[in-house]
Amino acid sequence: MRLGFPSPADDFIEERLDLNELLIRNPAATFFYRAHGDSMMGVGVCSGDILIVDRSVTVQNGDKVLASWGGEAPICKLVRGLPERILLYSANPDFPVLAPPADVEVELFAVVGVVRQEVRERKRRVRPR
């Protein structure tokens, strides 16, 4: 038995949201990578954001990519110059254009989404009694 009036908010209740269902098109080819640094702030990628990377997407000029070569850690950049010459641009004027050596194989993976946790975890404070 329910007492009282129903909540006006009941009309706006939606089904549970599944972020995997909303953000991942190809689960077998998708992985996550945490962004570092502030070279991509101009396109909405901040340090600490989680990049959604889909290996099955064909990379095109102007795409946000995760790039890696020569055993270095992957970096998030904008790619141009395909297919002749790979040029990697930052979305921050304080960072130079990167041109990987022509004789090195560069892996490029499409960044298809960015997830940001707005509230960072804080240390728990114990209230004195």
Coordinates of N, CA, C and O in Angstrom, one line a residue:
M1 N 0.8 -1.2 0.0 CA 0.0 0.0 0.0 C 0.9 1.2 0.0 O 1.8 1.4 0.8
R2 N 0.7 2.1 -1.0 CA 1.4 3.4 -1.1 C 0.6 4.5 -0.5 O -0.6 4.6 -0.8
L3 N 1.2 5.3 0.3 CA 0.5 6.5 0.9 C 1.0 7.7 0.2 O 2.1 7.8 -0.3
G4 N 0.2 8.7 0.1 CA 0.6 10.0 -0.4 C 0.4 10.1 -1.9 O -0.2 9.2 -2.6
F5 N 0.9 11.1 -2.5 CA 0.7 11.4 -4.0 C 2.0 10.9 -4.7 O 3.1 10.9 -4.2
P6 N 1.8 10.4 -5.9 CA 3.0 10.0 -6.7 C 3.9 11.3 -7.0 O 3.4 12.4 -7.1
S7 N 5.1 11.0 -7.2 CA 6.1 12.1 -7.4 C 5.9 12.6 -8.9 O 5.7 11.8 -9.8
P8 N 5.9 14.0 -9.0 CA 5.8 14.5 -10.4 C 7.0 14.1 -11.3 O 6.9 14.0 -12.5
A9 N 8.1 13.7 -10.7 CA 9.2 13.2 -11.4 C 9.1 11.9 -12.0 O 9.8 11.5 -12.9
D10 N 8.1 11.1 -11.6 CA 7.9 9.8 -12.1 C 7.6 9.8 -13.6 O 8.0 8.8 -14.3
D11 N 7.1 10.8 -14.1 CA 6.8 10.9 -15.6 C 8.1 11.0 -16.4 O 8.1 10.8 -17.6
F12 N 9.2 11.4 -15.7 CA 10.5 11.6 -16.4 C 11.5 10.5 -16.2 O 12.6 10.6 -16.6
I13 N 11.1 9.4 -15.5 CA 12.0 8.3 -15.2 C 12.3 7.6 -16.5 O 11.4 7.2 -17.2
E14 N 13.6 7.4 -16.9 CA 13.9 6.6 -18.0 C 14.5 5.3 -17.6 O 14.8 5.1 -16.5
E15 N 14.6 4.4 -18.6 CA 15.3 3.1 -18.3 C 16.8 3.4 -18.0 O 17.3 4.5 -18.3
R16 N 17.4 2.5 -17.4 CA 18.8 2.6 -17.0 C 19.6 2.9 -18.3 O 19.4 2.3 -19.3
L17 N 20.6 3.8 -18.2 CA 21.5 4.0 -19.3 C 22.7 3.1 -19.3 O 23.3 3.0 -18.2
D18 N 23.0 2.5 -20.4 CA 24.2 1.7 -20.4 C 25.2 2.4 -21.3 O 25.0 2.5 -22.5
L19 N 26.3 2.9 -20.7 CA 27.3 3.6 -21.5 C 27.9 2.8 -22.5 O 28.3 3.3 -23.6
N20 N 28.1 1.5 -22.3 CA 28.7 0.6 -23.3 C 27.8 0.6 -24.5 O 28.3 0.7 -25.7
E21 N 26.5 0.5 -24.3 CA 25.5 0.5 -25.4 C 25.5 1.8 -26.2 O 25.4 1.9 -27.4
L22 N 25.6 2.9 -25.4 CA 25.6 4.3 -26.0 C 26.8 4.7 -26.8 O 26.8 5.4 -27.8
L23 N 28.0 4.3 -26.2 CA 29.3 4.8 -26.7 C 30.1 3.9 -27.5 O 31.0 4.3 -28.2
I24 N 29.8 2.6 -27.5 CA 30.7 1.6 -28.2 C 29.9 1.0 -29.3 O 28.9 0.3 -29.1
R25 N 30.4 1.2 -30.5 CA 29.8 0.6 -31.7 C 30.3 -0.8 -32.0 O 29.5 -1.6 -32.5
N26 N 31.6 -1.0 -31.8 CA 32.2 -2.3 -32.1 C 33.0 -2.8 -30.9 O 34.2 -2.5 -30.8
P27 N 32.4 -3.5 -30.0 CA 33.1 -3.9 -28.7 C 34.4 -4.6 -29.0 O 35.4 -4.4 -28.2
A28 N 34.5 -5.5 -30.0 CA 35.7 -6.3 -30.2 C 36.8 -5.4 -30.6 O 38.0 -5.8 -30.5
A29 N 36.6 -4.2 -31.2 CA 37.7 -3.4 -31.7 C 37.9 -2.1 -30.9 O 38.6 -1.3 -31.3
T30 N 37.2 -2.0 -29.8 CA 37.2 -0.8 -29.0 C 38.0 -0.9 -27.7 O 37.9 -2.0 -27.0
F31 N 38.8 0.1 -27.4 CA 39.5 0.1 -26.1 C 39.5 1.6 -25.6 O 39.1 2.5 -26.3
F32 N 39.9 1.7 -24.3 CA 39.9 3.0 -23.7 C 41.4 3.4 -23.4 O 42.2 2.5 -23.1
Y33 N 41.6 4.7 -23.4 CA 43.0 5.2 -23.1 C 42.8 6.5 -22.4 O 42.1 7.4 -22.8
R34 N 43.6 6.7 -21.3 CA 43.5 7.9 -20.6 C 44.4 9.0 -21.2 O 45.6 8.7 -21.4
A35 N 43.8 10.1 -21.5 CA 44.6 11.3 -22.1 C 45.5 11.9 -21.0 O 45.2 11.9 -19.8
H36 N 46.7 12.3 -21.5 CA 47.6 13.0 -20.6 C 48.1 14.3 -21.3 O 48.3 14.4 -22.5
G37 N 48.2 15.4 -20.5 CA 48.6 16.7 -21.0 C 47.5 17.5 -21.5 O 46.3 17.1 -21.5
D38 N 47.8 18.7 -22.0 CA 46.8 19.7 -22.4 C 47.0 20.1 -23.9 O 46.5 21.2 -24.2
S39 N 47.6 19.3 -24.7 CA 47.8 19.6 -26.1 C 46.5 19.6 -26.9 O 46.5 20.1 -28.0
M40 N 45.5 18.9 -26.4 CA 44.2 18.8 -27.2 C 43.0 19.5 -26.6 O 41.9 19.2 -26.9
M41 N 43.3 20.5 -25.7 CA 42.2 21.2 -25.1 C 41.3 21.9 -26.0 O 40.1 22.0 -25.8
G42 N 41.8 22.3 -27.2 CA 41.0 23.1 -28.1 C 39.9 22.3 -28.8 O 39.0 22.8 -29.4
V43 N 40.0 20.9 -28.7 CA 39.0 20.1 -29.3 C 38.3 19.3 -28.2 O 37.7 18.2 -28.4
G44 N 38.4 19.8 -26.9 CA 37.6 19.2 -25.8 C 38.3 18.0 -25.2 O 37.6 17.2 -24.5
V45 N 39.6 17.7 -25.3 CA 40.2 16.6 -24.7 C 41.1 17.2 -23.6 O 42.1 17.9 -23.9
C46 N 40.8 16.9 -22.4 CA 41.6 17.4 -21.2 C 42.4 16.2 -20.6 O 42.0 15.1 -20.7
S47 N 43.5 16.6 -19.9 CA 44.3 15.6 -19.2 C 43.4 14.9 -18.2 O 42.6 15.5 -17.5
G48 N 43.5 13.5 -18.2 CA 42.6 12.7 -17.4 C 41.4 12.2 -18.0 O 40.8 11.3 -17.5
D49 N 41.0 12.7 -19.2 CA 39.8 12.2 -19.9 C 40.1 10.8 -20.4 O 41.2 10.4 -20.6
I50 N 39.0 10.1 -20.6 CA 39.1 8.7 -21.1 C 38.7 8.8 -22.6 O 37.6 9.2 -22.9
L51 N 39.6 8.4 -23.5 CA 39.4 8.4 -24.9 C 38.8 7.0 -25.3 O 39.2 6.0 -24.8
I52 N 37.7 7.0 -26.1 CA 37.2 5.8 -26.6 C 37.7 5.6 -28.0 O 37.6 6.5 -28.9
V53 N 38.5 4.6 -28.2 CA 39.2 4.4 -29.4 C 38.7 3.1 -30.1 O 38.6 2.0 -29.5
D54 N 38.4 3.3 -31.4 CA 37.8 2.2 -32.2 C 38.8 1.8 -33.3 O 38.9 2.6 -34.3
R55 N 39.4 0.7 -33.2 CA 40.4 0.2 -34.2 C 39.7 -0.1 -35.6 O 40.4 -0.2 -36.6
S56 N 38.4 -0.3 -35.6 CA 37.8 -0.7 -36.9 C 37.4 0.5 -37.7 O 37.0 0.3 -38.9
V57 N 37.5 1.7 -37.2 CA 37.1 2.9 -38.0 C 38.3 3.3 -38.8 O 39.5 3.4 -38.3
T58 N 38.1 3.6 -40.1 CA 39.1 4.0 -41.0 C 39.4 5.5 -40.7 O 38.5 6.4 -40.8
V59 N 40.7 5.8 -40.4 CA 41.1 7.1 -40.1 C 41.2 8.0 -41.3 O 41.7 7.6 -42.4
Q60 N 40.7 9.2 -41.2 CA 40.7 10.2 -42.3 C 41.3 11.5 -41.9 O 41.4 11.8 -40.7
N61 N 41.7 12.3 -42.8 CA 42.3 13.6 -42.5 C 41.4 14.4 -41.6 O 40.2 14.4 -41.9
G62 N 41.9 15.0 -40.6 CA 41.1 15.8 -39.7 C 40.6 15.1 -38.5 O 40.1 15.7 -37.6
D63 N 40.7 13.8 -38.5 CA 40.2 13.0 -37.4 C 41.1 13.1 -36.1 O 42.3 13.3 -36.2
K64 N 40.5 13.0 -35.0 CA 41.2 12.8 -33.7 C 41.7 11.4 -33.6 O 40.9 10.5 -33.9
V65 N 42.9 11.2 -33.4 CA 43.5 9.9 -33.4 C 44.4 9.6 -32.2 O 44.9 10.6 -31.5
L66 N 44.6 8.4 -31.9 CA 45.6 7.9 -31.0 C 46.7 7.4 -31.9 O 46.5 6.5 -32.7
A67 N 47.9 8.0 -31.8 CA 49.0 7.7 -32.7 C 50.2 7.1 -31.9 O 50.5 7.6 -30.8
S68 N 50.9 6.1 -32.5 CA 52.0 5.5 -31.8 C 53.0 5.1 -32.8 O 52.6 4.5 -33.9
W69 N 54.3 5.2 -32.5 CA 55.4 4.8 -33.4 C 56.7 4.7 -32.6 O 56.8 5.3 -31.5
G70 N 57.5 3.8 -33.1 CA 58.9 3.7 -32.5 C 58.9 3.2 -31.0 O 59.8 3.6 -30.3
G71 N 57.8 2.5 -30.5 CA 57.8 2.1 -29.2 C 57.4 3.1 -28.1 O 57.5 2.9 -26.9
E72 N 57.1 4.3 -28.6 CA 56.7 5.4 -27.7 C 55.3 5.3 -27.2 O 54.5 4.6 -27.9
A73 N 55.0 5.9 -26.1 CA 53.6 5.9 -25.6 C 52.7 6.5 -26.6 O 53.1 7.5 -27.3
P74 N 51.4 6.1 -26.8 CA 50.5 6.7 -27.7 C 50.2 8.1 -27.3 O 50.2 8.5 -26.1
I75 N 49.9 8.9 -28.3 CA 49.5 10.3 -28.1 C 48.2 10.6 -28.9 O 48.0 10.0 -29.9
C76 N 47.4 11.5 -28.3 CA 46.2 12.0 -29.0 C 46.5 13.2 -29.8 O 47.0 14.2 -29.2
K77 N 46.2 13.2 -31.1 CA 46.4 14.4 -32.0 C 45.4 14.4 -33.1 O 44.6 13.5 -33.2
L78 N 45.4 15.4 -33.9 CA 44.6 15.5 -35.1 C 45.5 15.1 -36.3 O 46.7 15.6 -36.3
V79 N 45.0 14.3 -37.2 CA 45.9 13.8 -38.3 C 45.6 14.5 -39.6 O 44.4 14.8 -39.8
R80 N 46.6 14.9 -40.3 CA 46.5 15.5 -41.6 C 47.6 14.9 -42.5 O 48.5 14.3 -42.0
G81 N 47.5 15.1 -43.8 CA 48.5 14.7 -44.7 C 48.3 13.3 -45.2 O 49.2 12.8 -46.0
L82 N 47.3 12.6 -44.9 CA 47.1 11.2 -45.3 C 46.7 11.2 -46.8 O 46.1 12.1 -47.3
P83 N 47.1 10.2 -47.6 CA 47.9 9.1 -47.2 C 49.4 9.3 -47.4 O 50.2 8.4 -46.9
E84 N 49.8 10.4 -48.0 CA 51.3 10.5 -48.4 C 52.2 10.7 -47.2 O 53.2 10.0 -47.0
R85 N 51.8 11.7 -46.3 CA 52.7 12.0 -45.2 C 51.8 12.3 -44.0 O 50.9 13.1 -44.0
I86 N 52.1 11.6 -42.9 CA 51.4 11.8 -41.6 C 51.9 13.0 -40.9 O 53.1 13.0 -40.6
L87 N 51.0 13.9 -40.6 CA 51.3 15.1 -39.8 C 50.3 15.1 -38.6 O 49.1 14.9 -38.8
L88 N 50.9 15.2 -37.4 CA 50.0 15.2 -36.2 C 50.0 16.6 -35.6 O 51.0 17.1 -35.2
Y89 N 48.8 17.1 -35.5 CA 48.6 18.5 -35.0 C 48.0 18.4 -33.6 O 47.1 17.6 -33.3
S90 N 48.4 19.4 -32.8 CA 47.8 19.6 -31.5 C 46.6 20.6 -31.6 O 46.6 21.3 -32.6
A91 N 45.7 20.6 -30.7 CA 44.7 21.6 -30.7 C 45.0 22.7 -29.6 O 44.1 23.1 -28.9
N92 N 46.3 23.0 -29.5 CA 46.8 24.0 -28.6 C 48.0 24.6 -29.3 O 48.9 23.9 -29.6
P93 N 48.0 25.9 -29.5 CA 49.1 26.6 -30.3 C 50.4 26.5 -29.6 O 51.4 26.8 -30.3
D94 N 50.5 26.1 -28.4 CA 51.8 26.0 -27.7 C 52.5 24.7 -28.0 O 53.7 24.5 -27.6
F95 N 51.9 23.9 -28.8 CA 52.6 22.6 -29.2 C 52.9 22.5 -30.7 O 52.0 22.9 -31.5
P96 N 54.0 22.0 -31.0 CA 54.4 22.0 -32.5 C 53.7 20.8 -33.2 O 53.2 19.9 -32.6
V97 N 53.8 20.9 -34.5 CA 53.3 19.8 -35.4 C 54.3 18.7 -35.3 O 55.5 19.0 -35.4
L98 N 53.8 17.5 -35.2 CA 54.8 16.3 -35.2 C 54.7 15.6 -36.6 O 53.6 15.4 -37.1
A99 N 55.9 15.3 -37.1 CA 56.0 14.6 -38.3 C 56.8 13.3 -38.1 O 58.1 13.4 -38.1
P100 N 56.2 12.2 -37.8 CA 57.0 11.0 -37.6 C 57.9 10.7 -38.8 O 57.5 11.0 -39.9
P101 N 59.0 10.1 -38.6 CA 59.9 9.8 -39.7 C 59.2 8.9 -40.8 O 58.4 8.1 -40.5
A102 N 59.5 9.2 -42.0 CA 58.8 8.5 -43.1 C 59.1 7.0 -43.2 O 58.3 6.3 -43.7
D103 N 60.2 6.6 -42.6 CA 60.6 5.2 -42.7 C 60.1 4.4 -41.5 O 60.4 3.2 -41.3
V104 N 59.2 5.0 -40.6 CA 58.7 4.4 -39.4 C 57.2 4.1 -39.6 O 56.5 4.9 -40.1
E105 N 56.8 2.9 -39.2 CA 55.4 2.6 -39.2 C 54.7 3.3 -38.1 O 55.0 3.1 -36.9
V106 N 53.6 4.0 -38.4 CA 52.8 4.7 -37.4 C 51.5 4.1 -37.3 O 50.8 3.8 -38.3
E107 N 51.1 3.7 -36.1 CA 49.8 3.1 -35.9 C 48.8 4.3 -35.6 O 49.1 5.1 -34.7
L108 N 47.7 4.4 -36.3 CA 46.7 5.4 -36.1 C 45.4 4.7 -35.8 O 44.9 3.9 -36.5
F109 N 44.8 5.1 -34.7 CA 43.5 4.6 -34.3 C 42.5 5.8 -34.1 O 42.9 6.7 -33.4
A110 N 41.3 5.6 -34.5 CA 40.3 6.7 -34.4 C 39.8 6.9 -33.0 O 39.4 5.9 -32.4
V111 N 39.8 8.1 -32.5 CA 39.2 8.4 -31.2 C 37.7 8.8 -31.6 O 37.5 9.7 -32.3
V112 N 36.8 8.0 -31.1 CA 35.4 8.1 -31.4 C 34.6 8.7 -30.3 O 33.4 9.0 -30.5
G113 N 35.2 9.0 -29.1 CA 34.5 9.6 -28.0 C 35.4 9.9 -26.9 O 36.6 9.5 -26.8
V114 N 34.9 10.8 -26.0 CA 35.7 11.3 -24.9 C 34.8 11.2 -23.7 O 33.7 11.7 -23.7
V115 N 35.3 10.6 -22.6 CA 34.5 10.6 -21.4 C 35.3 11.4 -20.3 O 36.5 11.2 -20.1
R116 N 34.5 12.3 -19.6 CA 35.2 13.1 -18.6 C 34.5 12.9 -17.3 O 33.2 13.0 -17.2
Q117 N 35.2 12.7 -16.3 CA 34.7 12.6 -14.9 C 34.8 14.0 -14.3 O 35.9 14.4 -14.0
E118 N 33.7 14.7 -14.1 CA 33.8 16.0 -13.7 C 34.2 16.2 -12.2 O 34.9 17.0 -11.8
V119 N 33.7 15.2 -11.4 CA 34.1 15.3 -10.0 C 35.2 14.3 -9.7 O 35.0 13.1 -9.9
R120 N 36.3 14.9 -9.4 CA 37.5 14.0 -9.1 C 37.3 13.5 -7.7 O 36.7 14.1 -6.8
E121 N 37.9 12.3 -7.5 CA 37.7 11.6 -6.2 C 38.5 12.5 -5.1 O 39.6 12.9 -5.4
R122 N 37.8 12.7 -4.0 CA 38.5 13.5 -3.0 C 38.8 12.6 -1.8 O 38.1 11.5 -1.6
K123 N 39.7 13.0 -1.0 CA 40.1 12.2 0.2 C 38.9 12.4 1.1 O 38.3 13.4 1.3
R124 N 38.6 11.3 1.7 CA 37.4 11.3 2.7 C 37.9 11.9 4.0 O 38.9 11.6 4.5
R125 N 37.1 12.8 4.5 CA 37.3 13.5 5.7 C 36.4 12.8 6.8 O 35.3 12.6 6.6
V126 N 37.1 12.5 7.9 CA 36.3 11.9 9.0 C 35.9 13.0 9.9 O 36.8 13.8 10.4
R127 N 34.7 13.2 10.2 CA 34.2 14.2 11.1 C 34.5 13.8 12.5 O 34.2 12.6 12.9
P128 N 35.0 14.7 13.3 CA 35.2 14.4 14.7 C 33.9 14.3 15.4 O 32.9 15.0 15.1
R129 N 33.8 13.4 16.4 CA 32.5 13.2 17.1 C 32.5 14.1 18.3 O 33.3 14.5 18.9

